Coordinates of N, CA and C in Angstrom, one line a residue:
X418 N -12.8 -20.8 -4.7 CA -11.4 -20.3 -4.4 C -10.6 -21.5 -4.0
X419 N -9.4 -21.6 -4.4 CA -8.5 -22.7 -4.0 C -8.0 -22.5 -2.6
X420 N -7.0 -23.2 -2.2 CA -6.5 -23.2 -0.9 C -6.0 -21.8 -0.5
X421 N -6.3 -21.5 0.8 CA -5.8 -20.2 1.3 C -4.3 -20.2 1.5
X422 N -3.7 -19.0 1.4 CA -2.2 -19.0 1.5 C -1.8 -19.1 3.0
X423 N -0.6 -19.5 3.2 CA -0.1 -19.6 4.6 C 0.1 -18.2 5.1
X424 N -0.2 -18.1 6.4 CA 0.0 -16.8 7.0 C 1.4 -16.7 7.7
X425 N 2.0 -15.6 7.8 CA 1.5 -14.3 7.3 C 1.7 -14.1 5.8
X426 N 0.8 -13.3 5.2 CA 0.9 -13.0 3.8 C 0.9 -11.4 3.6
X427 N 1.7 -10.9 2.7 CA 1.7 -9.5 2.5 C 1.3 -9.2 1.1
X428 N 0.3 -8.2 1.0 CA -0.2 -7.7 -0.3 C 0.4 -6.3 -0.5
X429 N 1.0 -6.1 -1.6 CA 1.4 -4.7 -1.9 C 1.4 -4.6 -3.5
X430 N 1.3 -3.3 -3.9 CA 1.3 -3.1 -5.4 C 2.7 -3.2 -5.9
X431 N 3.1 -4.4 -6.3 CA 4.5 -4.7 -6.7 C 5.0 -3.8 -7.8
X432 N 4.3 -3.7 -8.9 CA 4.8 -2.9 -10.1 C 4.8 -1.5 -9.7
X433 N 3.8 -1.0 -9.1 CA 3.8 0.4 -8.7 C 4.9 0.7 -7.8
X434 N 5.1 -0.1 -6.8 CA 6.2 0.0 -5.9 C 7.6 0.0 -6.6
X435 N 7.8 -0.8 -7.6 CA 9.0 -0.9 -8.3 C 9.3 0.4 -9.1
X436 N 8.2 1.0 -9.7 CA 8.3 2.2 -10.4 C 8.7 3.3 -9.4
X437 N 8.0 3.4 -8.3 CA 8.3 4.4 -7.3 C 9.7 4.4 -6.7
X438 N 10.1 3.2 -6.4 CA 11.5 3.0 -5.8 C 12.5 3.4 -6.8
X439 N 12.3 3.1 -8.1 CA 13.2 3.5 -9.2 C 13.2 5.0 -9.3
X440 N 12.0 5.6 -9.3 CA 11.9 7.1 -9.4 C 12.6 7.8 -8.2
X441 N 12.4 7.3 -7.0 CA 13.0 7.9 -5.8 C 14.6 7.8 -5.9
X442 N 15.1 6.7 -6.4 CA 16.5 6.6 -6.6 C 17.0 7.5 -7.7
X443 N 16.3 7.6 -8.8 CA 16.7 8.4 -9.9 C 16.7 9.9 -9.5
X444 N 15.7 10.3 -8.8 CA 15.6 11.7 -8.3 C 16.8 12.1 -7.4
X445 N 17.1 11.2 -6.5 CA 18.2 11.5 -5.6 C 19.5 11.6 -6.3
X446 N 19.7 10.6 -7.2 CA 21.0 10.5 -7.9 C 21.2 11.7 -8.9
X447 N 20.1 12.1 -9.6 CA 20.2 13.1 -10.6 C 20.4 14.5 -9.9
X448 N 19.5 14.8 -8.9 CA 19.6 16.1 -8.3 C 21.0 16.2 -7.5
X449 N 21.4 15.2 -6.9 CA 22.7 15.2 -6.2 C 23.9 15.4 -7.2
X450 N 23.8 14.7 -8.4 CA 24.8 14.8 -9.4 C 24.9 16.2 -9.9
X451 N 23.7 16.8 -10.1 CA 23.7 18.2 -10.6 C 24.3 19.1 -9.6
X452 N 24.1 18.9 -8.3 CA 24.7 19.7 -7.3 C 26.2 19.6 -7.3
X453 N 26.7 18.4 -7.6 CA 28.2 18.2 -7.6 C 28.8 18.7 -8.9
X454 N 28.0 18.7 -10.0 CA 28.6 19.1 -11.3 C 28.6 20.6 -11.5
X455 N 27.7 21.3 -10.9 CA 27.6 22.8 -11.0 C 28.7 23.4 -10.3
X456 N 29.7 24.0 -11.0 CA 30.9 24.5 -10.4 C 30.6 25.8 -9.6
X457 N 29.6 26.6 -10.0 CA 29.4 27.9 -9.3 C 28.7 27.7 -7.9
X458 N 28.3 26.6 -7.6 CA 27.6 26.4 -6.3 C 28.6 26.4 -5.1
X459 N 28.2 27.1 -4.0 CA 29.0 27.0 -2.8 C 28.7 25.7 -2.1
X460 N 29.5 25.3 -1.1 CA 29.3 24.1 -0.4 C 27.9 24.1 0.3
X461 N 27.4 25.2 0.8 CA 26.1 25.3 1.4 C 25.0 25.0 0.4
X462 N 25.2 25.6 -0.8 CA 24.2 25.4 -1.9 C 24.2 23.9 -2.3
X463 N 25.3 23.3 -2.4 CA 25.4 21.9 -2.7 C 24.7 21.0 -1.7
X464 N 24.9 21.4 -0.4 CA 24.2 20.6 0.6 C 22.7 20.8 0.5
X465 N 22.3 22.0 0.2 CA 20.8 22.2 0.1 C 20.2 21.4 -1.1
X466 N 21.0 21.3 -2.2 CA 20.5 20.5 -3.3 C 20.4 19.0 -2.9
X467 N 21.4 18.5 -2.2 CA 21.3 17.1 -1.7 C 20.2 16.9 -0.7
X468 N 20.0 17.9 0.2 CA 18.9 17.8 1.1 C 17.5 17.8 0.4
X469 N 17.4 18.7 -0.6 CA 16.2 18.7 -1.4 C 16.0 17.4 -2.2
X470 N 17.0 16.8 -2.7 CA 16.9 15.5 -3.4 C 16.5 14.4 -2.4
X471 N 17.0 14.5 -1.2 CA 16.6 13.5 -0.1 C 15.1 13.7 0.2
X472 N 14.7 15.0 0.4 CA 13.3 15.3 0.7 C 12.3 14.8 -0.4
X473 N 12.6 15.1 -1.6 CA 11.8 14.6 -2.7 C 11.8 13.1 -2.8
X474 N 12.9 12.5 -2.7 CA 12.9 11.0 -2.7 C 12.1 10.4 -1.5
X475 N 12.2 11.1 -0.4 CA 11.4 10.6 0.8 C 9.9 10.7 0.5
X476 N 9.5 11.7 -0.1 CA 8.0 11.8 -0.5 C 7.6 10.7 -1.4
X477 N 8.5 10.4 -2.4 CA 8.2 9.3 -3.3 C 8.2 8.0 -2.6
X478 N 9.1 7.8 -1.7 CA 9.2 6.6 -0.9 C 7.9 6.4 0.0
X479 N 7.4 7.5 0.5 CA 6.1 7.4 1.2 C 5.0 6.8 0.4
X480 N 5.0 7.2 -0.9 CA 4.0 6.7 -1.9 C 4.2 5.2 -2.1
X481 N 5.4 4.7 -1.9 CA 5.6 3.3 -2.1 C 5.4 2.4 -0.8
X482 N 5.0 3.0 0.2 CA 4.9 2.4 1.5 C 3.6 1.5 1.7
X483 N 2.5 1.7 1.0 CA 1.3 0.9 1.3 C 1.5 -0.6 1.2
X484 N 0.9 -1.3 2.1 CA 0.8 -2.8 2.1 C -0.3 -3.2 3.0
X485 N -0.7 -4.4 2.9 CA -1.7 -5.1 3.7 C -1.1 -6.4 4.2
X486 N -0.9 -6.6 5.5 CA -0.3 -7.8 6.0 C -1.4 -8.6 6.8
X487 N -1.6 -9.8 6.4 CA -2.6 -10.6 7.1 C -1.8 -11.7 7.9
X488 N -2.1 -11.8 9.2 CA -1.4 -12.8 10.0 C -2.4 -13.6 10.8
X489 N -2.0 -14.4 11.7 CA -2.9 -15.2 12.5 C -3.9 -14.4 13.3
X490 N -3.5 -13.2 13.7 CA -4.3 -12.4 14.6 C -5.2 -11.3 13.9
X491 N -4.9 -11.1 12.7 CA -5.7 -10.0 12.0 C -4.9 -9.5 10.8
X492 N -5.3 -8.2 10.5 CA -4.8 -7.5 9.3 C -4.2 -6.2 9.8
X493 N -3.0 -5.9 9.2 CA -2.4 -4.6 9.4 C -2.4 -3.9 8.1
X494 N -3.0 -2.7 8.1 CA -3.1 -1.9 6.9 C -2.2 -0.7 7.0
X495 N -1.2 -0.7 6.1 CA -0.2 0.4 6.1 C -0.5 1.2 4.9
X496 N -0.9 2.5 5.1 CA -1.2 3.4 4.0 C -0.1 4.4 4.0
X497 N -0.3 5.5 3.2 CA 0.8 6.4 3.0 C 1.4 7.0 4.3
X498 N 0.6 7.4 5.2 CA 1.1 8.0 6.4 C 0.5 7.5 7.7
X499 N -0.2 6.3 7.6 CA -0.8 5.7 8.8 C -0.7 4.2 8.7
X500 N -0.8 3.6 9.9 CA -0.9 2.2 10.0 C -2.0 1.9 11.0
X501 N -2.8 0.9 10.6 CA -3.9 0.5 11.5 C -4.0 -1.0 11.6
X502 N -4.1 -1.5 12.8 CA -4.2 -3.0 13.1 C -5.7 -3.3 13.3
X503 N -6.1 -4.3 12.6 CA -7.5 -4.8 12.7 C -7.6 -6.2 13.0
X504 N -8.4 -6.6 14.0 CA -8.7 -8.0 14.3 C -9.5 -8.6 13.2
X505 N -9.5 -9.9 13.0 CA -10.3 -10.5 11.9 C -11.8 -10.2 12.1
X506 N -12.3 -10.2 13.3 CA -13.7 -10.0 13.6 C -14.1 -8.6 13.3
X507 N -13.2 -7.6 13.2 CA -13.5 -6.2 13.0 C -13.9 -6.0 11.5
X508 N -13.4 -6.9 10.6 CA -13.6 -6.8 9.2 C -14.8 -7.5 8.8
X509 N -15.8 -6.8 8.2 CA -17.1 -7.4 7.8 C -17.0 -7.8 6.4
X510 N -16.4 -7.0 5.5 CA -16.3 -7.3 4.1 C -15.1 -6.6 3.4
X511 N -14.6 -7.2 2.4 CA -13.5 -6.7 1.6 C -14.1 -6.3 0.2
X512 N -14.0 -5.0 -0.2 CA -14.6 -4.6 -1.4 C -13.5 -4.0 -2.4
X513 N -13.6 -4.4 -3.6 CA -12.9 -3.8 -4.7 C -13.8 -3.7 -5.9
X514 N -14.6 -2.6 -6.0 CA -15.6 -2.4 -7.0 C -14.9 -1.8 -8.2
X515 N -15.6 -1.9 -9.4 CA -15.1 -1.3 -10.6 C -15.0 0.2 -10.4
X516 N -13.8 0.8 -10.7 CA -13.6 2.2 -10.5 C -13.0 2.6 -9.2
X517 N -13.0 1.6 -8.2 CA -12.3 1.9 -6.9 C -10.8 2.0 -7.1
X518 N -10.2 3.0 -6.5 CA -8.7 3.2 -6.6 C -7.9 2.1 -5.8
X519 N -8.6 1.5 -4.8 CA -8.0 0.5 -4.0 C -9.1 -0.2 -3.2
X520 N -8.7 -1.2 -2.5 CA -9.6 -2.0 -1.7 C -10.1 -1.2 -0.5
X521 N -11.4 -1.4 -0.2 CA -12.0 -0.8 1.0 C -12.4 -1.9 1.9
X522 N -12.1 -1.8 3.2 CA -12.6 -2.8 4.2 C -13.8 -2.2 5.0
X523 N -14.9 -2.9 4.9 CA -16.1 -2.5 5.7 C -15.9 -3.1 7.1
X524 N -16.0 -2.2 8.1 CA -15.7 -2.6 9.5 C -16.9 -2.8 10.3
X525 N -16.8 -3.5 11.4 CA -18.0 -3.8 12.3 C -18.5 -2.6 13.0
X526 N -17.7 -1.5 13.1 CA -18.2 -0.3 13.7 C -18.9 0.6 12.7
X527 N -19.2 0.1 11.5 CA -19.9 0.9 10.5 C -19.0 1.8 9.6
X528 N -17.7 1.8 9.9 CA -16.8 2.7 9.1 C -16.2 1.8 8.0
X529 N -15.4 2.5 7.1 CA -14.7 1.8 6.0 C -13.3 2.3 6.1
X530 N -12.4 1.3 5.9 CA -10.9 1.5 6.0 C -10.3 1.3 4.6
X531 N -9.7 2.3 4.0 CA -9.0 2.1 2.7 C -7.8 1.2 3.0
X532 N -7.6 0.3 2.1 CA -6.4 -0.6 2.1 C -5.6 -0.3 0.8
X533 N -4.8 0.7 0.8 CA -4.2 1.2 -0.4 C -3.1 0.1 -0.9
X534 N -2.7 -0.8 -0.1 CA -1.8 -1.8 -0.5 C -2.3 -2.8 -1.6
X535 N -3.6 -2.8 -1.8 CA -4.2 -3.6 -2.9 C -4.9 -2.6 -3.8
X536 N -4.2 -2.3 -4.9 CA -4.8 -1.3 -5.9 C -4.6 -1.7 -7.3
X537 N -5.6 -1.5 -8.1 CA -5.6 -2.0 -9.5 C -4.9 -1.1 -10.5
X538 N -4.2 -0.1 -10.1 CA -3.5 0.8 -11.0 C -2.8 0.1 -12.2
X539 N -1.6 -0.3 -12.0 CA -0.8 -0.9 -13.1 C -1.1 -2.4 -13.3
X540 N -1.4 -3.1 -12.2 CA -1.6 -4.5 -12.2 C -3.0 -4.9 -11.8
X541 N -4.0 -4.7 -12.6 CA -5.4 -4.9 -12.3 C -5.7 -6.4 -11.9
X542 N -5.2 -7.3 -12.7 CA -5.5 -8.7 -12.4 C -4.9 -9.1 -11.1
X543 N -3.7 -8.7 -10.8 CA -3.1 -9.0 -9.5 C -3.9 -8.4 -8.3
X544 N -4.3 -7.2 -8.5 CA -5.1 -6.6 -7.4 C -6.4 -7.3 -7.2
X545 N -7.1 -7.8 -8.3 CA -8.3 -8.5 -8.1 C -8.0 -9.9 -7.4
X546 N -7.0 -10.5 -7.8 CA -6.6 -11.8 -7.1 C -6.3 -11.6 -5.7
X547 N -5.5 -10.5 -5.4 CA -5.2 -10.2 -4.0 C -6.5 -9.9 -3.1
X548 N -7.4 -9.1 -3.7 CA -8.6 -8.8 -3.0 C -9.4 -10.0 -2.8
X549 N -9.5 -10.9 -3.7 CA -10.2 -12.2 -3.5 C -9.6 -13.0 -2.4
X550 N -8.3 -13.1 -2.4 CA -7.6 -13.9 -1.4 C -7.8 -13.3 0.0
X551 N -7.7 -11.9 0.1 CA -8.0 -11.3 1.4 C -9.4 -11.5 1.8
X552 N -10.4 -11.4 0.9 CA -11.8 -11.7 1.2 C -12.0 -13.1 1.7
X553 N -11.3 -14.1 1.1 CA -11.5 -15.5 1.5 C -10.9 -15.6 2.9
X554 N -9.7 -15.0 3.2 CA -9.1 -15.1 4.5 C -10.1 -14.5 5.5
X555 N -10.7 -13.3 5.2 CA -11.6 -12.7 6.2 C -12.8 -13.6 6.4
X556 N -13.4 -14.1 5.4 CA -14.5 -15.0 5.5 C -14.2 -16.2 6.4
X557 N -13.0 -16.8 6.2 CA -12.6 -18.0 6.9 C -12.3 -17.7 8.3
X558 N -11.8 -16.5 8.7 CA -11.3 -16.3 10.0 C -12.2 -15.4 10.9
X559 N -13.1 -14.6 10.2 CA -13.9 -13.7 11.0 C -15.2 -14.3 11.5
X560 N -15.7 -15.3 10.8 CA -17.0 -15.8 11.2 C -18.2 -15.0 10.7
X561 N -17.9 -13.9 9.9 CA -19.0 -13.2 9.3 C -19.6 -13.9 8.1
X562 N -20.9 -13.8 7.9 CA -21.5 -14.4 6.7 C -21.6 -13.2 5.7
X563 N -20.8 -13.3 4.6 CA -20.9 -12.2 3.6 C -22.3 -12.0 3.0
X564 N -23.0 -13.1 2.9 CA -24.4 -13.0 2.3 C -25.3 -12.2 3.2
X565 N -25.1 -12.4 4.5 CA -26.0 -11.7 5.4 C -25.8 -10.2 5.4
X566 N -24.6 -9.7 5.1 CA -24.3 -8.3 5.1 C -24.8 -7.7 3.8
X567 N -25.1 -8.4 2.8 CA -25.5 -7.9 1.5 C -27.0 -7.6 1.5
X568 N -27.8 -8.3 2.4 CA -29.3 -8.1 2.3 C -29.8 -7.0 3.2

């Protein structure tokens, strides 16, 4: 692996996020425009259309939320509806196996934390590169020997 990136570094599914942000905007604009163009709707019905458009857009925006931020003190994993802060020493291994929907972090307490911010969906090569970079950062900063955890 070449030189490690300067911290802080943020990993997120860029293409997927762009598609979701575009979809959220389109949903809001189209549903709101329909509310304004339908002449038979009362003001209350128009407001409910706009509220529904905002609610649907909000759900799509939640899907665009995931990211993984690595800084000097550790890693922050932001998933759809949760955020978790991990110290470097808490992360034992970074895994992105064939068929995995996203990266999984094996933790020192024996659990696994999904890191949805690195996912191979639309941009598989970028996700693999991001997973390798995060793995190298973890190995450099945590003091864990990745070979010891494999045996």
